Amino acid sequence: MTAGGWLAIILAVGGVTLWVGWCFYKVFSTPDASRMTAEPTIDPPDARKSREQGERED
Amino acid sequence: MAKPEQWGSRLGVILAVAGSAVGLGNFLRFPGKAAQYGGAVFLIPYFISLLILGIPLMWAEWTLGRYGGKRGYNSSPGIFNVLGPKPYSKFFGVIGLIIPVVIYMYYVFIESWCLGYAWYFLNGKMASIGRDVGAYETFFSNYVGLKENGFALGMSPVMFFLVITFIVNFWVIYRGLSRGIELFCTYALPMLIVIGIIVVVRVLTLGTPDASHQDWNVSNGLGYLWNPPKNLLAALSNGDMWLEAAGQIFFSLSVGFGVVLNYASYLKKEDDVVLSGMTAASTNEFCEVCLGGLIAVTAAFVFLGPAGIEGKGTFGLGFNVLPCIFAHMPAGSFFGFLFFILLFLAAITSSLSMLQPAIAFLEEGLGLNRRASVSALGMFTALGSLFVVYFSEGFAALDTMDFWVGSVLIFIFATIIAVYFAWVLGIGKGWEEMHEGALMKVPRIFKFILRWVSPTYLLVIFVYWSWKNFPARLKSIADDKIIGLTVILLLITVAFVALLVSVAGRRWAQRKEDAP
């Protein structure tokens, strides 16, 4: 491994690691990073519909 | 009426998009290309392409996707239907449907190999093959039916793992966007990164495993990939390298696939696209440069030396050389299992993203419910995959689909996205739209890049790439029956999807008329 190789690996791996770290820091430092923007779909709509139909028939 | 689908959280959508981007190319194709073009010097055009092509196009696709989603459309034809002023605009969206569906047909086959290899490492079968790369080449060739068409069909192990992979994909898709794709990627992507780091640590601590070859050590292995060539300027003047670097960025980030367009359409109008897009892109780059750039080539070098790597393609490195390396390594079965599970996770988070655009179209364009759309897409993709599996000799069908859809159509669709963003929507409106709800401001230089540099750069590399590849490819259609048949199948698929989009267009026009 030459000095140029070490420089390349440090710049590339270090730079990308800093970049991804900064991005996630920014994402997590905003208050609503893991905020639920929607009610989770408990089950697929058609399954729910057929279940509701079944319940009505019962 | 069913509630429209949405992402559960910002982190969820970032991980889903990053999961779509992180795939086999990060761990197998990138190190192979980097080593082929002189390591460190390859990174110069690579990072330039990231800046002027990858990231701007990613932002453009996220923005157009959310723009369509705000107007009630999630599929590529639906989004182009509201983007373009003319009724034919929706037909540009056909490409955004064809690309993920056709790529899925062969990608799922490769994905199933990863699952199969992981299983064979776990039960010790892989380690028992021996210590010669040739034995692994024979195993791979027999496993996938490389020598004979129809070999892999029937009750073969490859079919068994293909069926399992298919079932897992469609089960997750059936669960929906938030409870399926998002939930899966929220666990799978962090797990993938942790496994990747474990494998990197193992590779970097291999030392000099072969005492008879003292120069086959980790330091020289890293140097093989990362050392810049002596004449940097001469190396940089290699046009092919610039082409390959741009291609790697392009395919690695999944821009121009129609996937980001679809995923971003499920965002709410005030949701950020700038920081989210960049975080997804940076996660992909971390997996590619920091994990992929340290594992495969370094490990292969310390056990086999430079001769063991040279001339090996993506499949050769991943499914012949690396299994042999893990067989040499202490606790190799465990690390081999981890590595192929890593590849499987990378592949499945990508393949899931290839199904959702078509599901969105079947639901909103043809009015199918989820069960019907999942079943229809399952049958259609299964037929395509069986075609790929049957015509396995020399991977003729797989390679042809990859060229015409996985390369040509992606270039075309990315150009359409760039032109629509900067010229049809208009750079001013596009820029404003992009910054709506943005958690960071994009430097103004990207306005110029998005308007002029990205489309021009795309066009230049596409023309150069076509000039290099088209003559031989067109000739092969006439010369090889299987290749010709595959191209006919692709043309039929394009015509069929265009017909469906035409039907959907009438439905959307009716919807417009009915709107108050």
PDB file of C-alpha atoms in Angstrom, chain B residues 56 75 144 178 200 216 278 281:
ATOM      1  CA  PRO B  56     -29.073  16.063  -8.633  1.00  0.00           C
ATOM      2  CA  SER B  75     -47.460   5.215 -10.441  1.00  0.00           C
ATOM      3  CA  VAL B 144     -27.553 -22.091 -12.177  1.00  0.00           C
ATOM      4  CA  SER B 178     -45.837   0.935   5.812  1.00  0.00           C
ATOM      5  CA  VAL B 200     -14.968  -5.844   7.050  1.00  0.00           C
ATOM      6  CA  TRP B 216      -0.363 -11.605  -0.202  1.00  0.00           C
ATOM      7  CA  MET B 278     -29.241  12.976   0.338  1.00  0.00           C
ATOM      8  CA  ALA B 281     -27.738   8.511  -1.229  1.00  0.00           C
TER       9      ALA B 281
END
